[in-house]
Amino acid sequence: MKKGLKITLTLTLIAVLSGAILAEVYKVTVEDIKANQKKEIEEAVFSVLPGAKEYKRETRGSREFFKCFDDKAELRGIAFVAEGIGYQDIIKVVVGVDSGLSKITGIRVIAHNETPGLGAKISEGWFEEQFKGLSAAVRLDLVKGEPDKKNQIQAITGATISSQALVDIINKEIEDIKKHKVGNCD
Amino acid sequence: MTKTPVILKDFAKGLWQENPVFRLLIGMCPTLAVTSQAQNGLAMGLATSFTLIASSTIVSIFRKLIPKEVRIPSYILIIATFVTIVSLYLQAKFPDISKDLGPYIPLIIVNCLILGRQEVFASKNPTHRAAADALGMGLGFTISLVALGMVRELLGSGTIFSFKVLGDGFRPWIIMLTPPGAFLSLGLMLGMINIIDRLLKGKS
Amino acid sequence: MIKELILVFVAAVLVNNFVLKYFLGICPFLGVSDNLHSAVSMGFATTFVMSITAPVAWCIKHFVLDKLGLPFLEYVCFIIVIASLVQFVEMVIKKFYPALHQAMGIYLPLITTNCAILFMALQLVLREYSLLRSIVFGFGSGLGFTLAITIMAGIREEIEFCDVPRCLKGPGITLIIAGLLALIFVGLGGLIKVN
């Protein structure tokens, strides 16, 4: 009986101490953690919409998006998170379009789990750069080698599936964002 | 040998004789998982070392108060607490590292290296020896991770700690960055360590 | 709905195999794979614990941690749950199925420190799986582990009779075989495609 009491007491004591210490540590760090998460979204949103200085999170139906304004509080465009399956896992990408939903202003892959050295190149600058300035009115096409027509994206060598997946995700989600009539159309 | 202070011996054995990765083969999950880059190996090594040193010290201080029957749950609780602290700290101060190591940080809790040292060493020895043992084991673990990370990064992307080492003529062996590369390179490294060890023993 | 569950299952068993893709449960994978019988027992014991852990972890997350606003206790809670579950399962099996306990009894305590289980519990929270999906995910991950460790044990039994270079004997050659197995599983990567 005495032994049982000692065991219970020890475990309870450790658990309570652990809980108390963690609560304190959490209190100290939670502000920084939240600030980091906010900064990550902010950086991605501002990088896909050049000139944006301020953003407002809005939702329409199930669709969430960010309205972006420049320093004169004028609407610069819309940024949104697009998501879909890549070669083996989910790819998340922030896409920026201008306020008339006619042009892609930039993309930034924020999360993926593609093969390192191959598919993982979708998050490299040169690949993302290709999307800048392309029309959002027609679908994007993926080609192997140098693009020779408008709205074509050059696939990553050895990673056609990952490249295609990203292009598909962006095509599909731009359609979706148009359906929700965000931006200046409303 | 007999003149070497005990504490120094406790520290030094983790580096080679009882190196956790290359000799004892424990803590293999993070070893293989995060070493596609030397930098991640270093971060994981340091995070694990911190947890190990902190837990060993605490366990050793209270070793006479913790009842035998519940020692394992007690150790796990203590370890889990420190791992949560590490995880929160990394999220707050080093968000990039936290993102790179991602799901492997909480797994430090079940790293057999840490629980093993509590059971085998910290629970039976005075605090200063437990701390020295933890420091040595942590350092040995970190060195192994960095070594494996350097080999994989060099062959897989031609860089070490993100500095370009191999020229443009080098075509990266992408397989080194993928799971098969991790298994293969660790397997071959174990073989090399065995050869070196045999040579050392042959000399003495 | 059914299709989605099948996808989660196939992904957990083959495409994202815990051992060969995420390096989880390497300690038992290297330690218990020297004979086929114990490898299979270890695999099924782990699958069993994982299938139970998944729904319990899901409930703890949604009914306790979220309700009370204690996200920072996630690691501590999950590891306690896993450790207690393993203990509980062991007691139940010992009482009601003594034969089964004889077969896999010694492996049960080892399961607590199998990182695959903690990883699985944390992932189903991170990926915001529903309860049903979590159960399928837990079961599938366990089967994936069983598959990997069984194949490995089969190969290692054959290797016994081969002439392996002296420096690679034991863990060295095992890791190299694991690398080749992982290579096969990389090929399974394109097995599922969701669009």
mmCIF file of C-alpha atoms in Angstrom, chain B residues 18-167:
data_model
loop_
_atom_site.group_PDB
_atom_site.id
_atom_site.type_symbol
_atom_site.label_atom_id
_atom_site.label_comp_id
_atom_site.label_asym_id
_atom_site.label_seq_id
_atom_site.Cartn_x
_atom_site.Cartn_y
_atom_site.Cartn_z
ATOM 1 C CA GLU B 18 31.000 3.391 -27.553
ATOM 2 C CA ASN B 19 29.994 5.847 -30.243
ATOM 3 C CA PRO B 20 26.188 5.660 -30.208
ATOM 4 C CA VAL B 21 25.720 5.595 -33.985
ATOM 5 C CA PHE B 22 28.724 3.722 -35.347
ATOM 6 C CA ARG B 23 29.341 1.264 -32.513
ATOM 7 C CA LEU B 24 26.164 0.853 -30.475
ATOM 8 C CA LEU B 25 23.820 1.373 -33.437
ATOM 9 C CA ILE B 26 21.216 3.290 -31.464
ATOM 10 C CA GLY B 27 19.341 6.424 -32.353
ATOM 11 C CA MET B 28 19.313 5.369 -35.992
ATOM 12 C CA CYS B 29 16.008 6.985 -36.992
ATOM 13 C CA PRO B 30 17.151 10.630 -36.800
ATOM 14 C CA THR B 31 20.620 9.606 -38.001
ATOM 15 C CA LEU B 32 19.237 8.442 -41.320
ATOM 16 C CA ALA B 33 16.350 10.874 -41.613
ATOM 17 C CA VAL B 34 17.889 14.329 -41.248
ATOM 18 C CA THR B 35 21.371 13.869 -42.694
ATOM 19 C CA SER B 36 20.718 14.866 -46.305
ATOM 20 C CA GLN B 37 22.476 18.086 -45.261
ATOM 21 C CA ALA B 38 25.316 18.545 -42.798
ATOM 22 C CA GLN B 39 23.585 21.533 -41.244
ATOM 23 C CA ASN B 40 20.461 19.562 -40.361
ATOM 24 C CA GLY B 41 22.602 16.803 -38.888
ATOM 25 C CA LEU B 42 24.321 19.375 -36.673
ATOM 26 C CA ALA B 43 21.005 20.887 -35.539
ATOM 27 C CA MET B 44 19.548 17.462 -34.730
ATOM 28 C CA GLY B 45 22.750 16.471 -32.919
ATOM 29 C CA LEU B 46 22.672 19.579 -30.753
ATOM 30 C CA ALA B 47 18.953 19.262 -29.973
ATOM 31 C CA THR B 48 19.431 15.626 -28.965
ATOM 32 C CA SER B 49 22.559 16.443 -26.918
ATOM 33 C CA PHE B 50 20.733 19.156 -25.008
ATOM 34 C CA THR B 51 17.879 16.799 -24.149
ATOM 35 C CA LEU B 52 20.299 14.038 -23.197
ATOM 36 C CA ILE B 53 22.441 16.214 -20.930
ATOM 37 C CA ALA B 54 19.450 17.839 -19.229
ATOM 38 C CA SER B 55 17.607 14.546 -18.658
ATOM 39 C CA SER B 56 20.709 12.697 -17.468
ATOM 40 C CA THR B 57 21.485 15.417 -14.949
ATOM 41 C CA ILE B 58 17.944 15.529 -13.585
ATOM 42 C CA VAL B 59 17.571 11.740 -13.480
ATOM 43 C CA SER B 60 20.908 11.382 -11.736
ATOM 44 C CA ILE B 61 20.055 14.008 -9.115
ATOM 45 C CA PHE B 62 16.755 12.319 -8.256
ATOM 46 C CA ARG B 63 17.926 8.751 -8.848
ATOM 47 C CA LYS B 64 17.335 7.732 -5.239
ATOM 48 C CA LEU B 65 13.822 9.190 -5.093
ATOM 49 C CA ILE B 66 12.344 7.578 -8.201
ATOM 50 C CA PRO B 67 10.800 4.166 -7.354
ATOM 51 C CA LYS B 68 12.180 1.290 -9.451
ATOM 52 C CA GLU B 69 8.756 0.142 -10.661
ATOM 53 C CA VAL B 70 7.949 3.381 -12.471
ATOM 54 C CA ARG B 71 11.429 4.471 -13.499
ATOM 55 C CA ILE B 72 10.801 4.081 -17.245
ATOM 56 C CA PRO B 73 7.579 6.162 -17.270
ATOM 57 C CA SER B 74 9.325 8.759 -15.095
ATOM 58 C CA TYR B 75 12.296 8.992 -17.478
ATOM 59 C CA ILE B 76 10.001 9.265 -20.484
ATOM 60 C CA LEU B 77 8.033 12.071 -18.816
ATOM 61 C CA ILE B 78 11.222 13.985 -18.022
ATOM 62 C CA ILE B 79 12.583 13.482 -21.545
ATOM 63 C CA ALA B 80 9.285 14.488 -23.170
ATOM 64 C CA THR B 81 9.266 17.692 -21.132
ATOM 65 C CA PHE B 82 12.727 18.697 -22.324
ATOM 66 C CA VAL B 83 11.941 17.792 -25.927
ATOM 67 C CA THR B 84 8.856 20.009 -25.834
ATOM 68 C CA ILE B 85 11.028 22.855 -24.519
ATOM 69 C CA VAL B 86 13.523 22.328 -27.373
ATOM 70 C CA SER B 87 10.709 22.186 -29.903
ATOM 71 C CA LEU B 88 9.058 25.395 -28.659
ATOM 72 C CA TYR B 89 12.418 27.170 -28.504
ATOM 73 C CA LEU B 90 13.307 26.195 -32.073
ATOM 74 C CA GLN B 91 9.877 27.240 -33.342
ATOM 75 C CA ALA B 92 10.281 30.613 -31.666
ATOM 76 C CA LYS B 93 13.905 31.432 -32.443
ATOM 77 C CA PHE B 94 14.918 29.267 -35.412
ATOM 78 C CA PRO B 95 11.772 28.706 -37.503
ATOM 79 C CA ASP B 96 13.795 27.546 -40.532
ATOM 80 C CA ILE B 97 15.581 24.774 -38.651
ATOM 81 C CA SER B 98 12.322 23.831 -36.987
ATOM 82 C CA LYS B 99 10.714 23.489 -40.421
ATOM 83 C CA ASP B 100 13.614 21.441 -41.824
ATOM 84 C CA LEU B 101 13.689 18.954 -38.960
ATOM 85 C CA GLY B 102 9.902 19.041 -38.756
ATOM 86 C CA PRO B 103 8.356 15.820 -37.473
ATOM 87 C CA TYR B 104 11.701 14.425 -36.322
ATOM 88 C CA ILE B 105 12.014 16.787 -33.337
ATOM 89 C CA PRO B 106 9.279 15.135 -31.222
ATOM 90 C CA LEU B 107 10.831 11.770 -32.080
ATOM 91 C CA ILE B 108 13.845 12.698 -29.911
ATOM 92 C CA ILE B 109 11.602 11.513 -27.052
ATOM 93 C CA VAL B 110 11.745 7.921 -28.274
ATOM 94 C CA ASN B 111 15.394 8.061 -29.351
ATOM 95 C CA CYS B 112 16.698 4.906 -27.688
ATOM 96 C CA LEU B 113 20.010 6.684 -27.049
ATOM 97 C CA ILE B 114 18.476 8.992 -24.444
ATOM 98 C CA LEU B 115 16.309 6.452 -22.648
ATOM 99 C CA GLY B 116 19.168 3.960 -22.827
ATOM 100 C CA ARG B 117 21.653 6.293 -21.119
ATOM 101 C CA GLN B 118 19.166 6.990 -18.295
ATOM 102 C CA GLU B 119 18.630 3.282 -17.720
ATOM 103 C CA VAL B 120 22.249 2.173 -18.072
ATOM 104 C CA PHE B 121 24.180 5.098 -16.660
ATOM 105 C CA ALA B 122 22.412 8.145 -15.187
ATOM 106 C CA SER B 123 20.200 6.158 -12.829
ATOM 107 C CA LYS B 124 23.202 4.443 -11.260
ATOM 108 C CA ASN B 125 25.930 7.070 -11.117
ATOM 109 C CA PRO B 126 26.587 10.375 -9.371
ATOM 110 C CA THR B 127 25.586 13.549 -11.147
ATOM 111 C CA HIS B 128 28.985 14.729 -12.370
ATOM 112 C CA ARG B 129 29.703 11.352 -13.985
ATOM 113 C CA ALA B 130 26.224 11.212 -15.529
ATOM 114 C CA ALA B 131 26.715 14.681 -16.993
ATOM 115 C CA ALA B 132 30.137 13.764 -18.406
ATOM 116 C CA ASP B 133 28.708 10.594 -19.932
ATOM 117 C CA ALA B 134 25.803 12.514 -21.475
ATOM 118 C CA LEU B 135 28.150 15.178 -22.834
ATOM 119 C CA GLY B 136 30.385 12.553 -24.457
ATOM 120 C CA MET B 137 27.509 10.566 -25.898
ATOM 121 C CA GLY B 138 25.824 13.731 -27.175
ATOM 122 C CA LEU B 139 29.044 14.906 -28.794
ATOM 123 C CA GLY B 140 29.690 11.477 -30.323
ATOM 124 C CA PHE B 141 26.154 11.426 -31.698
ATOM 125 C CA THR B 142 26.492 14.950 -33.116
ATOM 126 C CA ILE B 143 29.851 14.183 -34.763
ATOM 127 C CA SER B 144 28.430 11.036 -36.381
ATOM 128 C CA LEU B 145 25.424 12.912 -37.747
ATOM 129 C CA VAL B 146 27.568 15.716 -39.114
ATOM 130 C CA ALA B 147 29.988 13.214 -40.687
ATOM 131 C CA LEU B 148 27.199 11.313 -42.416
ATOM 132 C CA GLY B 149 25.542 14.600 -43.395
ATOM 133 C CA MET B 150 28.786 15.879 -44.931
ATOM 134 C CA VAL B 151 29.289 12.737 -47.011
ATOM 135 C CA ARG B 152 25.693 12.733 -48.271
ATOM 136 C CA GLU B 153 25.630 16.460 -48.950
ATOM 137 C CA LEU B 154 28.974 16.393 -50.751
ATOM 138 C CA LEU B 155 28.020 13.547 -53.060
ATOM 139 C CA GLY B 156 24.351 14.487 -53.366
ATOM 140 C CA SER B 157 24.612 18.199 -54.049
ATOM 141 C CA GLY B 158 28.350 18.940 -54.316
ATOM 142 C CA THR B 159 28.307 21.197 -51.252
ATOM 143 C CA ILE B 160 29.294 21.005 -47.592
ATOM 144 C CA PHE B 161 27.374 23.180 -45.122
ATOM 145 C CA SER B 162 25.879 24.793 -48.261
ATOM 146 C CA PHE B 163 29.330 25.915 -49.511
ATOM 147 C CA LYS B 164 30.115 24.780 -53.013
ATOM 148 C CA VAL B 165 32.992 22.335 -52.887
ATOM 149 C CA LEU B 166 32.828 20.379 -56.110
ATOM 150 C CA GLY B 167 33.000 22.293 -59.372
#
